[in-house]
CSV table of C-alpha atoms in Angstrom, one decimal:
chain,number,residue,atom,x,y,z
F,1,UNK,CA,115.9,139.8,77.8
F,2,UNK,CA,114.5,139.6,74.2
F,3,UNK,CA,113.3,143.2,74.4
F,4,UNK,CA,116.6,144.3,75.8
F,5,UNK,CA,118.4,142.5,73.0
F,6,UNK,CA,116.2,144.3,70.5
F,7,UNK,CA,117.1,147.7,72.0
F,8,UNK,CA,120.8,146.9,71.9
F,9,UNK,CA,120.6,145.7,68.3
F,10,UNK,CA,118.7,148.7,67.1
F,11,UNK,CA,120.7,151.4,68.9
F,12,UNK,CA,123.4,151.7,66.2
F,13,UNK,CA,120.7,151.8,63.5
F,14,UNK,CA,118.7,154.8,64.8
F,15,UNK,CA,119.3,158.5,65.4
F,16,UNK,CA,121.2,159.6,68.5
F,17,UNK,CA,118.0,160.9,70.1
F,18,UNK,CA,116.2,157.7,69.6
F,19,UNK,CA,119.2,155.7,70.8
F,20,UNK,CA,119.3,157.8,74.0
F,21,UNK,CA,115.6,156.9,74.5
F,22,UNK,CA,116.4,153.2,74.0
F,23,UNK,CA,119.1,153.6,76.7
F,24,UNK,CA,116.5,154.8,79.1
F,25,UNK,CA,114.2,151.9,78.2
F,26,UNK,CA,117.1,149.5,78.9
F,27,UNK,CA,117.7,151.2,82.3
F,28,UNK,CA,114.0,150.7,83.2
F,29,UNK,CA,114.1,147.1,82.1
F,30,UNK,CA,117.0,146.4,84.4
F,31,UNK,CA,115.2,147.9,87.4
F,32,UNK,CA,112.4,146.7,89.7
F,33,UNK,CA,108.7,147.1,88.6
F,34,UNK,CA,107.6,150.6,89.3
F,35,UNK,CA,104.1,150.8,90.9
F,36,UNK,CA,102.3,154.1,91.3
F,37,UNK,CA,100.0,154.4,94.4
F,38,UNK,CA,97.3,156.8,93.3
F,39,UNK,CA,93.9,158.0,94.3
F,40,UNK,CA,91.9,160.9,95.6
F,41,UNK,CA,93.1,163.3,98.3
F,42,UNK,CA,92.8,162.0,101.8
F,43,UNK,CA,92.2,158.4,100.6
F,44,UNK,CA,95.1,157.2,102.8
F,45,UNK,CA,97.6,156.6,100.0
F,46,UNK,CA,100.7,157.5,102.1
F,47,UNK,CA,99.5,155.4,105.0
F,48,UNK,CA,99.2,152.5,102.7
F,49,UNK,CA,102.6,153.1,101.2
F,50,UNK,CA,104.1,153.0,104.7
F,51,UNK,CA,102.3,149.7,105.4
F,52,UNK,CA,103.5,148.1,102.1
F,53,UNK,CA,107.1,149.2,102.8
F,54,UNK,CA,106.8,148.2,106.4
F,55,UNK,CA,108.3,151.5,107.6
F,56,UNK,CA,106.6,154.7,108.6
F,57,UNK,CA,108.5,157.1,106.3
F,58,UNK,CA,106.0,158.8,104.0
F,59,UNK,CA,104.3,161.8,105.7
F,60,UNK,CA,100.6,161.3,106.2
F,61,UNK,CA,99.6,164.7,107.5
F,62,UNK,CA,98.9,167.4,104.9
F,63,UNK,CA,102.1,169.3,104.2
F,64,UNK,CA,104.5,170.4,101.5
F,65,UNK,CA,105.8,166.9,101.0
F,66,UNK,CA,102.4,165.4,100.5
F,67,UNK,CA,102.0,167.7,97.5
F,68,UNK,CA,104.9,166.1,95.7
F,69,UNK,CA,105.6,162.9,93.9
F,70,UNK,CA,107.8,160.7,96.0
F,71,UNK,CA,109.6,157.6,94.7
F,72,UNK,CA,110.6,155.0,97.2
F,73,UNK,CA,113.3,152.7,95.9
F,74,UNK,CA,116.0,150.3,97.2
F,75,UNK,CA,119.3,151.7,98.3
F,76,UNK,CA,122.3,150.5,100.2
F,77,UNK,CA,122.1,153.6,102.5
F,78,UNK,CA,119.0,155.3,103.6
F,79,UNK,CA,118.8,158.8,102.1
F,80,UNK,CA,116.3,161.3,100.7
F,81,UNK,CA,117.0,163.7,97.8
F,82,UNK,CA,115.0,166.6,96.5
F,83,UNK,CA,115.1,166.7,92.7
F,84,UNK,CA,114.6,170.2,91.3
F,85,UNK,CA,113.0,171.1,88.0
F,86,UNK,CA,116.4,172.1,86.6
F,87,UNK,CA,117.9,168.7,87.6
F,88,UNK,CA,119.7,169.8,90.7
F,89,UNK,CA,119.6,167.5,93.7
F,90,UNK,CA,119.7,168.3,97.4
F,91,UNK,CA,120.0,165.8,100.3
F,92,UNK,CA,117.1,166.0,102.7
F,93,UNK,CA,117.6,164.8,106.3
F,94,UNK,CA,115.0,162.6,107.9
F,95,UNK,CA,113.0,164.1,110.7
F,96,UNK,CA,113.5,163.1,114.3
F,97,UNK,CA,110.8,160.3,114.0
F,98,UNK,CA,112.6,158.8,110.9
F,99,UNK,CA,110.1,160.2,108.4
F,100,UNK,CA,110.5,162.5,105.4
F,101,UNK,CA,109.8,166.0,106.7
F,102,UNK,CA,106.3,167.2,105.9
F,103,UNK,CA,107.7,170.7,105.5
F,104,UNK,CA,110.8,171.2,103.2
F,105,UNK,CA,111.7,174.8,103.9
F,106,UNK,CA,112.1,175.6,100.2
F,107,UNK,CA,109.9,176.8,97.3
F,108,UNK,CA,108.2,173.6,96.2
F,109,UNK,CA,107.3,175.1,92.9
F,110,UNK,CA,110.9,174.6,92.0
F,111,UNK,CA,110.8,170.9,93.0
F,112,UNK,CA,110.2,168.1,90.5
F,113,UNK,CA,109.9,165.2,92.9
F,114,UNK,CA,111.5,163.5,95.8
F,115,UNK,CA,113.7,160.3,95.6
F,116,UNK,CA,113.8,158.2,98.8
F,117,UNK,CA,116.4,155.3,98.9
F,118,UNK,CA,115.8,152.8,101.7
F,119,UNK,CA,117.5,149.6,102.8
F,120,UNK,CA,114.3,147.7,102.5
F,121,UNK,CA,113.8,144.2,101.1
F,122,UNK,CA,110.3,145.0,99.7
F,123,UNK,CA,111.8,147.7,97.5
F,124,UNK,CA,114.3,145.3,95.9
F,125,UNK,CA,111.5,143.9,93.8
F,126,UNK,CA,109.2,146.9,93.5
F,127,UNK,CA,109.7,150.7,93.4
F,128,UNK,CA,106.7,152.4,95.0
F,129,UNK,CA,105.7,155.9,93.8
F,130,UNK,CA,103.6,157.9,96.2
F,131,UNK,CA,101.5,160.6,94.5
F,132,UNK,CA,99.5,163.7,95.5
F,133,UNK,CA,95.8,163.1,95.4
F,134,UNK,CA,93.4,163.8,92.7
F,135,UNK,CA,90.8,166.4,93.9
F,136,UNK,CA,93.3,168.4,95.8
F,137,UNK,CA,92.6,172.0,96.4
F,138,UNK,CA,96.1,172.7,95.4
F,139,UNK,CA,96.2,172.9,91.6
F,140,UNK,CA,99.9,172.3,91.4
F,141,UNK,CA,99.5,169.0,93.4
F,142,UNK,CA,96.7,168.0,91.1
F,143,UNK,CA,99.0,168.7,88.1
F,144,UNK,CA,101.8,166.5,89.5
F,145,UNK,CA,99.5,163.6,90.0
F,146,UNK,CA,97.8,164.1,86.6
F,147,UNK,CA,101.2,164.2,85.0
F,148,UNK,CA,101.9,160.7,86.4
F,149,UNK,CA,98.5,159.3,85.4
F,150,UNK,CA,97.9,161.3,82.3
F,151,UNK,CA,94.6,162.4,83.8
F,152,UNK,CA,94.1,165.8,82.2
F,153,UNK,CA,90.8,166.9,83.7
F,154,UNK,CA,88.1,168.6,81.7
F,155,UNK,CA,87.0,171.5,83.7
F,156,UNK,CA,83.3,171.9,84.4
F,157,UNK,CA,81.6,175.3,83.9
F,158,UNK,CA,81.9,177.5,86.9
F,159,UNK,CA,78.3,176.9,87.9
F,160,UNK,CA,79.0,173.2,88.0
F,161,UNK,CA,82.2,173.3,90.1
F,162,UNK,CA,82.1,171.3,93.3
F,163,UNK,CA,84.5,171.5,96.2
F,164,UNK,CA,87.6,171.1,94.2
F,165,UNK,CA,89.7,172.9,91.6
F,166,UNK,CA,91.8,171.3,88.8
F,167,UNK,CA,94.4,172.3,86.3
F,168,UNK,CA,94.9,171.2,82.7
F,169,UNK,CA,98.5,172.5,82.8
F,170,UNK,CA,101.0,169.7,83.2
F,171,UNK,CA,104.6,169.8,84.4
F,172,UNK,CA,106.9,168.1,81.9
F,173,UNK,CA,109.7,167.6,84.5
F,174,UNK,CA,107.4,165.8,86.9
F,175,UNK,CA,106.1,163.6,84.0
F,176,UNK,CA,109.7,162.7,83.0
F,177,UNK,CA,110.6,161.9,86.6
F,178,UNK,CA,107.9,159.3,87.0
F,179,UNK,CA,107.4,158.2,83.4
F,180,UNK,CA,108.7,154.7,84.3
F,181,UNK,CA,105.6,153.7,86.3
F,182,UNK,CA,104.5,150.4,84.8
F,183,UNK,CA,101.6,149.5,87.1
F,184,UNK,CA,99.2,151.3,89.4
F,185,UNK,CA,97.7,150.5,92.8
F,186,UNK,CA,94.6,152.7,92.9
F,187,UNK,CA,93.2,153.7,96.3
F,188,UNK,CA,89.4,154.4,96.6
F,189,UNK,CA,87.3,155.0,99.7
F,190,UNK,CA,83.5,154.4,99.9
F,191,UNK,CA,82.4,155.9,96.7
F,192,UNK,CA,83.9,155.5,93.2
F,193,UNK,CA,83.7,158.9,91.5
F,194,UNK,CA,83.9,159.9,87.8
F,195,UNK,CA,87.4,161.1,88.1
F,196,UNK,CA,88.5,157.8,89.6
F,197,UNK,CA,87.4,156.2,86.4
F,198,UNK,CA,89.0,159.0,84.4
F,199,UNK,CA,92.3,158.6,86.1
F,200,UNK,CA,92.4,154.9,85.4
F,201,UNK,CA,91.3,155.4,81.8
F,202,UNK,CA,94.1,157.9,81.3
F,203,UNK,CA,96.9,155.9,82.9
F,204,UNK,CA,98.4,155.5,79.5
F,205,UNK,CA,100.9,158.4,80.1
F,206,UNK,CA,102.5,156.6,83.0
F,207,UNK,CA,102.7,153.3,81.3
F,208,UNK,CA,104.3,154.2,78.0
F,209,UNK,CA,100.9,154.4,76.3
F,210,UNK,CA,99.6,151.1,77.7
F,211,UNK,CA,96.2,151.5,79.2
F,212,UNK,CA,95.4,150.5,82.8
F,213,UNK,CA,93.9,147.1,82.8
F,214,UNK,CA,93.8,143.8,84.8
F,215,UNK,CA,97.4,143.1,84.0
F,216,UNK,CA,98.9,146.3,85.5
F,217,UNK,CA,96.2,147.8,87.8
F,218,UNK,CA,94.5,146.7,91.0
F,219,UNK,CA,92.5,148.9,93.5
F,220,UNK,CA,92.0,148.8,97.2
F,221,UNK,CA,89.0,150.0,99.2
F,222,UNK,CA,90.9,151.8,102.0
F,223,UNK,CA,89.4,152.8,105.4
F,224,UNK,CA,87.2,149.8,105.3
F,225,UNK,CA,86.5,150.2,109.0
F,226,UNK,CA,84.6,153.4,108.4
F,227,UNK,CA,81.9,151.8,106.4
F,228,UNK,CA,78.5,151.7,108.1
F,229,UNK,CA,77.4,148.0,107.7
F,230,UNK,CA,73.7,149.0,107.8
F,231,UNK,CA,74.3,150.9,104.5
F,232,UNK,CA,75.3,147.7,102.7
F,233,UNK,CA,72.7,145.1,102.0
F,234,UNK,CA,73.6,141.6,103.0
F,235,UNK,CA,76.4,142.6,105.5
F,236,UNK,CA,74.5,141.3,108.5
F,237,UNK,CA,75.8,144.2,110.5
F,238,UNK,CA,79.4,143.1,110.0
F,239,UNK,CA,81.9,145.8,109.0
F,240,UNK,CA,84.3,143.6,107.2
F,241,UNK,CA,81.5,141.8,105.3
F,242,UNK,CA,80.1,145.2,104.3
F,243,UNK,CA,83.6,146.2,103.1
F,244,UNK,CA,83.9,143.0,101.1
F,245,UNK,CA,80.5,143.4,99.4
F,246,UNK,CA,81.2,147.1,98.6
F,247,UNK,CA,84.6,146.1,97.2
F,248,UNK,CA,82.9,143.7,94.8
F,249,UNK,CA,80.5,146.4,93.7
F,250,UNK,CA,83.4,148.8,93.1
F,251,UNK,CA,85.3,146.1,91.2
F,252,UNK,CA,82.3,145.7,88.8
F,253,UNK,CA,82.3,149.5,88.3
F,254,UNK,CA,86.0,149.8,87.7
F,255,UNK,CA,86.6,146.7,85.6
F,256,UNK,CA,88.1,146.1,83.1
F,257,UNK,CA,90.5,148.8,84.2
F,258,UNK,CA,91.6,146.9,87.2
F,259,UNK,CA,92.1,143.3,88.2
F,260,UNK,CA,90.3,143.5,91.5
F,261,UNK,CA,89.3,145.7,94.5
F,262,UNK,CA,90.3,144.5,97.9
F,263,UNK,CA,89.3,146.0,101.3
F,264,UNK,CA,92.0,147.2,103.6
F,265,UNK,CA,92.4,149.2,106.8
F,266,UNK,CA,95.5,151.2,106.0
F,267,UNK,CA,95.9,152.8,109.4
F,268,UNK,CA,95.9,149.5,111.3
F,269,UNK,CA,98.2,147.9,108.7
F,270,UNK,CA,100.7,150.8,109.0
F,271,UNK,CA,100.7,150.7,112.8
F,272,UNK,CA,101.0,146.9,113.0
F,273,UNK,CA,103.6,146.5,110.2
F,274,UNK,CA,105.8,149.5,110.7
F,275,UNK,CA,106.6,149.2,114.4
F,276,UNK,CA,104.0,151.8,115.4
F,277,UNK,CA,102.2,149.4,117.7
F,278,UNK,CA,104.1,149.0,121.0
F,279,UNK,CA,104.0,147.1,124.3
F,280,UNK,CA,102.7,150.1,126.1
F,281,UNK,CA,99.9,150.3,123.6
F,282,UNK,CA,99.1,146.6,124.3
F,283,UNK,CA,99.1,147.3,128.0
F,284,UNK,CA,96.7,150.2,127.6
F,285,UNK,CA,94.4,148.0,125.6
F,286,UNK,CA,94.6,145.4,128.3
F,287,UNK,CA,93.4,148.0,130.9
F,288,UNK,CA,90.5,148.9,128.6
F,289,UNK,CA,89.6,145.3,128.3
F,290,UNK,CA,89.1,145.1,132.1
F,291,UNK,CA,86.6,147.9,132.1
F,292,UNK,CA,82.8,147.3,132.5
F,293,UNK,CA,81.2,146.4,129.2
F,294,UNK,CA,78.5,149.2,129.3
F,295,UNK,CA,81.1,151.9,130.0
F,296,UNK,CA,83.5,150.7,127.3
F,297,UNK,CA,80.6,150.5,124.8
F,298,UNK,CA,79.7,154.1,125.6
F,299,UNK,CA,83.3,155.2,125.2
F,300,UNK,CA,83.5,153.5,121.8
F,301,UNK,CA,80.5,155.4,120.4
F,302,UNK,CA,82.8,158.3,119.1
F,303,UNK,CA,86.3,159.5,119.2
F,304,UNK,CA,85.4,162.5,121.4
F,305,UNK,CA,83.7,160.3,124.0
F,306,UNK,CA,86.6,157.9,123.9
F,307,UNK,CA,89.2,160.5,124.7
F,308,UNK,CA,87.2,162.7,127.1
F,309,UNK,CA,85.7,160.0,129.3
F,310,UNK,CA,87.1,159.8,132.9
F,311,UNK,CA,88.9,156.5,133.4
F,312,UNK,CA,92.2,155.0,134.6
F,313,UNK,CA,93.8,155.0,131.1
F,314,UNK,CA,95.2,158.5,130.6
F,315,UNK,CA,93.5,160.6,127.9
F,316,UNK,CA,96.8,161.1,126.1
F,317,UNK,CA,97.2,157.3,125.9
F,318,UNK,CA,93.8,156.9,124.5
F,319,UNK,CA,94.4,159.6,121.9
F,320,UNK,CA,97.6,157.7,120.9
F,321,UNK,CA,95.6,154.5,120.5
F,322,UNK,CA,93.1,156.3,118.3
F,323,UNK,CA,95.9,157.7,116.1
F,324,UNK,CA,97.3,154.2,115.6
F,325,UNK,CA,94.1,152.1,115.4
F,326,UNK,CA,91.0,154.2,115.4
F,327,UNK,CA,87.9,153.0,117.1
F,328,UNK,CA,87.5,149.9,115.1
F,329,UNK,CA,91.0,148.8,115.9
F,330,UNK,CA,90.7,149.5,119.6
F,331,UNK,CA,87.4,147.5,119.7
F,332,UNK,CA,89.0,144.6,117.8
F,333,UNK,CA,92.0,144.6,120.1
F,334,UNK,CA,89.9,144.7,123.2
F,335,UNK,CA,87.7,141.8,122.0
F,336,UNK,CA,90.9,139.8,121.1
F,337,UNK,CA,92.4,140.3,124.6
F,338,UNK,CA,89.1,139.3,126.3
F,339,UNK,CA,89.1,136.1,124.2
F,340,UNK,CA,92.8,135.4,124.8
F,341,UNK,CA,93.7,137.1,128.2
F,342,UNK,CA,97.3,135.8,128.0
F,343,UNK,CA,98.0,137.1,124.5
F,344,UNK,CA,101.4,138.9,124.2
F,345,UNK,CA,102.0,142.3,122.6
F,346,UNK,CA,103.6,140.6,119.6
F,347,UNK,CA,100.8,138.2,119.0
F,348,UNK,CA,98.2,141.0,119.4
F,349,UNK,CA,100.1,143.0,116.8
F,350,UNK,CA,100.0,140.1,114.4
F,351,UNK,CA,96.2,139.7,115.0
F,352,UNK,CA,95.8,143.4,114.2
F,353,UNK,CA,97.8,143.0,111.0
F,354,UNK,CA,95.6,140.0,110.0
F,355,UNK,CA,92.5,142.1,110.6
F,356,UNK,CA,93.8,145.0,108.4
F,357,UNK,CA,93.6,143.0,105.2
F,358,UNK,CA,97.1,144.0,104.2
F,359,UNK,CA,98.2,140.4,103.6
F,360,UNK,CA,95.5,139.8,101.0
F,361,UNK,CA,96.6,143.0,99.2
F,362,UNK,CA,100.2,141.9,99.2
F,363,UNK,CA,99.3,138.5,97.8
F,364,UNK,CA,97.3,140.1,95.1
F,365,UNK,CA,100.2,142.4,94.3
F,366,UNK,CA,102.4,139.3,94.1
F,367,UNK,CA,99.9,137.5,91.7
F,368,UNK,CA,99.1,140.5,89.5
F,369,UNK,CA,102.4,142.4,89.5
F,370,UNK,CA,105.3,140.5,90.9
F,371,UNK,CA,104.7,137.2,89.1
F,372,UNK,CA,104.6,138.9,85.7
F,373,UNK,CA,106.8,141.9,86.4
F,374,UNK,CA,109.1,141.0,83.5
F,375,UNK,CA,106.2,140.8,81.1
F,376,UNK,CA,104.7,144.0,82.3
F,377,UNK,CA,108.0,145.8,82.0
F,378,UNK,CA,108.7,144.3,78.6
F,379,UNK,CA,105.3,145.3,77.3
F,380,UNK,CA,105.8,148.8,78.6
F,381,UNK,CA,109.3,148.8,77.1
F,382,UNK,CA,108.0,147.8,73.6
F,383,UNK,CA,105.4,150.5,73.8
F,384,UNK,CA,108.1,153.0,74.6
F,385,UNK,CA,110.3,151.8,71.8
F,386,UNK,CA,107.4,152.2,69.4
F,387,UNK,CA,106.6,155.7,70.7
F,388,UNK,CA,110.3,156.7,70.3
F,389,UNK,CA,110.4,155.5,66.7
F,390,UNK,CA,107.2,157.4,65.8
F,391,UNK,CA,108.6,160.5,67.5
F,392,UNK,CA,111.8,160.4,65.4
F,393,UNK,CA,110.1,161.8,62.3
F,394,UNK,CA,112.1,159.4,60.1
F,395,UNK,CA,109.9,157.0,58.2
F,396,UNK,CA,112.8,154.6,57.4
F,397,UNK,CA,113.7,154.5,61.1
F,398,UNK,CA,110.1,153.9,62.1
F,399,UNK,CA,109.8,151.0,59.6
F,400,UNK,CA,113.0,149.5,60.8
F,401,UNK,CA,111.9,149.5,64.4
F,402,UNK,CA,108.4,148.2,63.4
F,403,UNK,CA,109.9,145.3,61.5
F,404,UNK,CA,112.2,144.4,64.4
F,405,UNK,CA,109.3,144.3,66.8
F,406,UNK,CA,107.2,142.1,64.5
F,407,UNK,CA,110.1,139.6,64.2
F,408,UNK,CA,110.5,139.6,68.0
F,409,UNK,CA,106.7,139.0,68.6
F,410,UNK,CA,106.7,136.1,66.2
F,411,UNK,CA,109.1,134.1,68.4
F,412,UNK,CA,107.5,131.6,70.9
F,413,UNK,CA,109.3,133.1,73.9
F,414,UNK,CA,107.5,136.4,73.2
F,415,UNK,CA,104.1,134.9,73.5
F,416,UNK,CA,103.4,136.5,76.9
F,417,UNK,CA,103.8,139.9,75.2
F,418,UNK,CA,101.3,138.9,72.6
F,419,UNK,CA,98.9,137.8,75.3
F,420,UNK,CA,99.3,141.0,77.2
F,421,UNK,CA,98.7,142.9,74.0
F,422,UNK,CA,95.6,140.9,73.3
F,423,UNK,CA,94.3,141.5,76.8
F,424,UNK,CA,94.9,145.2,76.6
F,425,UNK,CA,93.0,145.4,73.2
F,426,UNK,CA,90.0,143.6,74.7
F,427,UNK,CA,90.1,145.4,78.1
F,428,UNK,CA,90.2,148.8,76.4
F,429,UNK,CA,87.4,148.0,74.0
F,430,UNK,CA,89.7,148.4,71.0
F,431,UNK,CA,88.6,144.9,69.9
F,432,UNK,CA,84.9,144.2,70.6
F,433,UNK,CA,84.2,140.7,71.9
F,434,UNK,CA,81.1,139.0,73.2
F,435,UNK,CA,81.0,139.4,77.0
F,436,UNK,CA,81.7,135.8,77.9
F,437,UNK,CA,84.7,135.7,75.5
F,438,UNK,CA,86.0,139.0,76.9
F,439,UNK,CA,85.8,137.6,80.4
F,440,UNK,CA,87.7,134.5,79.3
F,441,UNK,CA,90.5,136.5,77.6
F,442,UNK,CA,90.8,138.7,80.8
F,443,UNK,CA,91.0,135.6,83.0
F,444,UNK,CA,93.6,133.8,80.9
F,445,UNK,CA,95.7,136.9,80.5
F,446,UNK,CA,95.4,138.4,84.0
F,447,UNK,CA,96.4,135.4,86.2
F,448,UNK,CA,99.7,133.7,86.8
F,449,UNK,CA,98.2,130.6,88.4
F,450,UNK,CA,97.2,127.9,85.9
F,451,UNK,CA,94.0,126.9,87.8
F,452,UNK,CA,92.9,130.5,87.9
F,453,UNK,CA,93.7,131.0,84.2
F,454,UNK,CA,91.5,128.1,83.3
F,455,UNK,CA,88.7,129.1,85.7
F,456,UNK,CA,89.2,125.8,87.6
F,457,UNK,CA,91.2,126.6,90.8
F,458,UNK,CA,92.1,123.4,92.7
F,459,UNK,CA,91.1,121.1,89.9
F,460,UNK,CA,93.2,117.9,89.3
F,461,UNK,CA,95.9,118.1,86.6
F,462,UNK,CA,94.2,115.7,84.2
F,463,UNK,CA,91.0,117.9,84.3
F,464,UNK,CA,93.1,121.1,83.8
F,465,UNK,CA,95.0,119.5,80.8
F,466,UNK,CA,91.8,118.3,79.1
F,467,UNK,CA,90.1,121.7,79.6
F,468,UNK,CA,93.1,123.6,78.3
F,469,UNK,CA,93.3,121.4,75.1
F,470,UNK,CA,89.5,121.7,74.6
F,471,UNK,CA,89.6,125.5,74.8
F,472,UNK,CA,92.7,125.7,72.6
F,473,UNK,CA,90.7,123.9,69.9
F,474,UNK,CA,87.6,126.1,70.4
F,475,UNK,CA,89.6,129.3,70.0
F,476,UNK,CA,91.4,128.0,66.9
F,477,UNK,CA,88.0,127.3,65.3
F,478,UNK,CA,86.6,130.6,66.3
F,479,UNK,CA,89.6,132.4,64.8
F,480,UNK,CA,89.0,130.6,61.5
F,481,UNK,CA,85.2,130.6,61.4
F,482,UNK,CA,83.1,133.4,62.6
F,483,UNK,CA,85.5,135.9,64.0
F,484,UNK,CA,86.1,139.4,62.6
F,485,UNK,CA,89.7,140.1,61.5
F,486,UNK,CA,90.4,141.9,64.8
F,487,UNK,CA,88.8,139.2,66.9
F,488,UNK,CA,90.7,136.5,64.9
F,489,UNK,CA,94.0,138.2,65.8
F,490,UNK,CA,93.1,137.9,69.5
F,491,UNK,CA,91.7,134.4,69.1
F,492,UNK,CA,94.9,133.1,67.6
F,493,UNK,CA,96.8,134.5,70.6
F,494,UNK,CA,94.4,132.9,73.1
F,495,UNK,CA,94.5,129.6,71.3
F,496,UNK,CA,98.3,129.6,71.6
F,497,UNK,CA,98.0,130.5,75.3
F,498,UNK,CA,95.8,127.5,76.0
F,499,UNK,CA,98.1,125.2,74.0
F,500,UNK,CA,101.1,126.4,76.0
F,501,UNK,CA,99.2,125.9,79.2
F,502,UNK,CA,98.4,122.4,78.1
F,503,UNK,CA,102.1,121.7,77.3
F,504,UNK,CA,103.1,123.1,80.7
F,505,UNK,CA,100.6,120.9,82.6
F,506,UNK,CA,101.8,117.8,80.7
F,507,UNK,CA,105.5,118.7,81.1
F,508,UNK,CA,106.2,121.3,83.9
F,509,UNK,CA,109.9,121.2,83.1
F,510,UNK,CA,109.4,122.2,79.4
């Protein structure tokens, strides 16, 4: 509310253009947190979007729609609108299966983006932005995604080109349409590539010049079921163990741009959560579970063998199972049925959902994004306010806004913004800190849970209080003796954070 009050107070004191920008900032502050789902082409972004929403509405097959930015937000009536570059809007009917049509029947070069309004409880707290993939063969699709992420690619010389093309030309209308994205859920598969790093590093354009970091970015390792466990040392032949270990390696590669990397099987999550898994599917799996072990093992070697083998379960039914669960999901479901022969279709669906890893992703989204959505939005709003003032060209207006922000940040209730700012400075490397202190700043600023902030999850309150007070004193000393001026600024913020944590532990009602 303090940032909103600042905008209201400044509007009469600035130019009409800057005031209009402040009005847009206020509109975004009043809405849900906007999370962009981004990643390389064919990484399973749209499938994951459907799983998160709990409804199969985003097209997952390659088509015109998958080359456009689509915003999924809450509405009292389900509807889809095409937004054109010139601002015109056209209502788009859902396809027969309840999804956004993959083919729009219009010149998509004239389309800015798609707005989907759904009566969906998840979207009341979070607007989800589905993006085309980086690395697409379609330069226009690359451009739309790079507009959102600010990921202007540096083209390689022709003799260094790989299997993809890119474009440095960016579409301003598309940028404006999605400029409110305040956080990113980044989707990777088995290998982290250079442009994955580049996209995260350039997320500033989508977050009002705030870089991607552990406060506003997490990643998921999608298609975890396709990882060959023998390729990951220490997996013991277990696919999920291999995916977990690989996620940890990728997290080390992508940090500090992201809070974490979590494994997930988007296809199983989508099928189990969006109503795609049905009683006939469960019955077909039950028939497969009754087959001879050797025959079933042979069938599960590959998709071709699974669908072409002669057995009592129709080939079309097996193809449908593959489309919903893939071989890993089929195997998991069969093993579950054999362990629990009386399991119902509903219970089997819940078991599949548990096996997909989606719940862990949702919990992390809640911890990283939802629990501090107001802070993330406020920090992005302040960055927008600063950018608008600088763009005005009026030195007096710029100084007036700067002074107002400094007054706001000096208030105790604005400390979370100070902490987010300090974390961003450390995560981006703008303030150089020793590695152990950087990790401590990231931990304190990236977590909403006090135990996690203090690096002592599950510790008793007395121990947490003593540790918070001890670290508060240490950071105060560091700020005064031995820190550079830039480090001292961060240290004072961290000292204050620890002191407030200590107060909260002692008096939770304060």
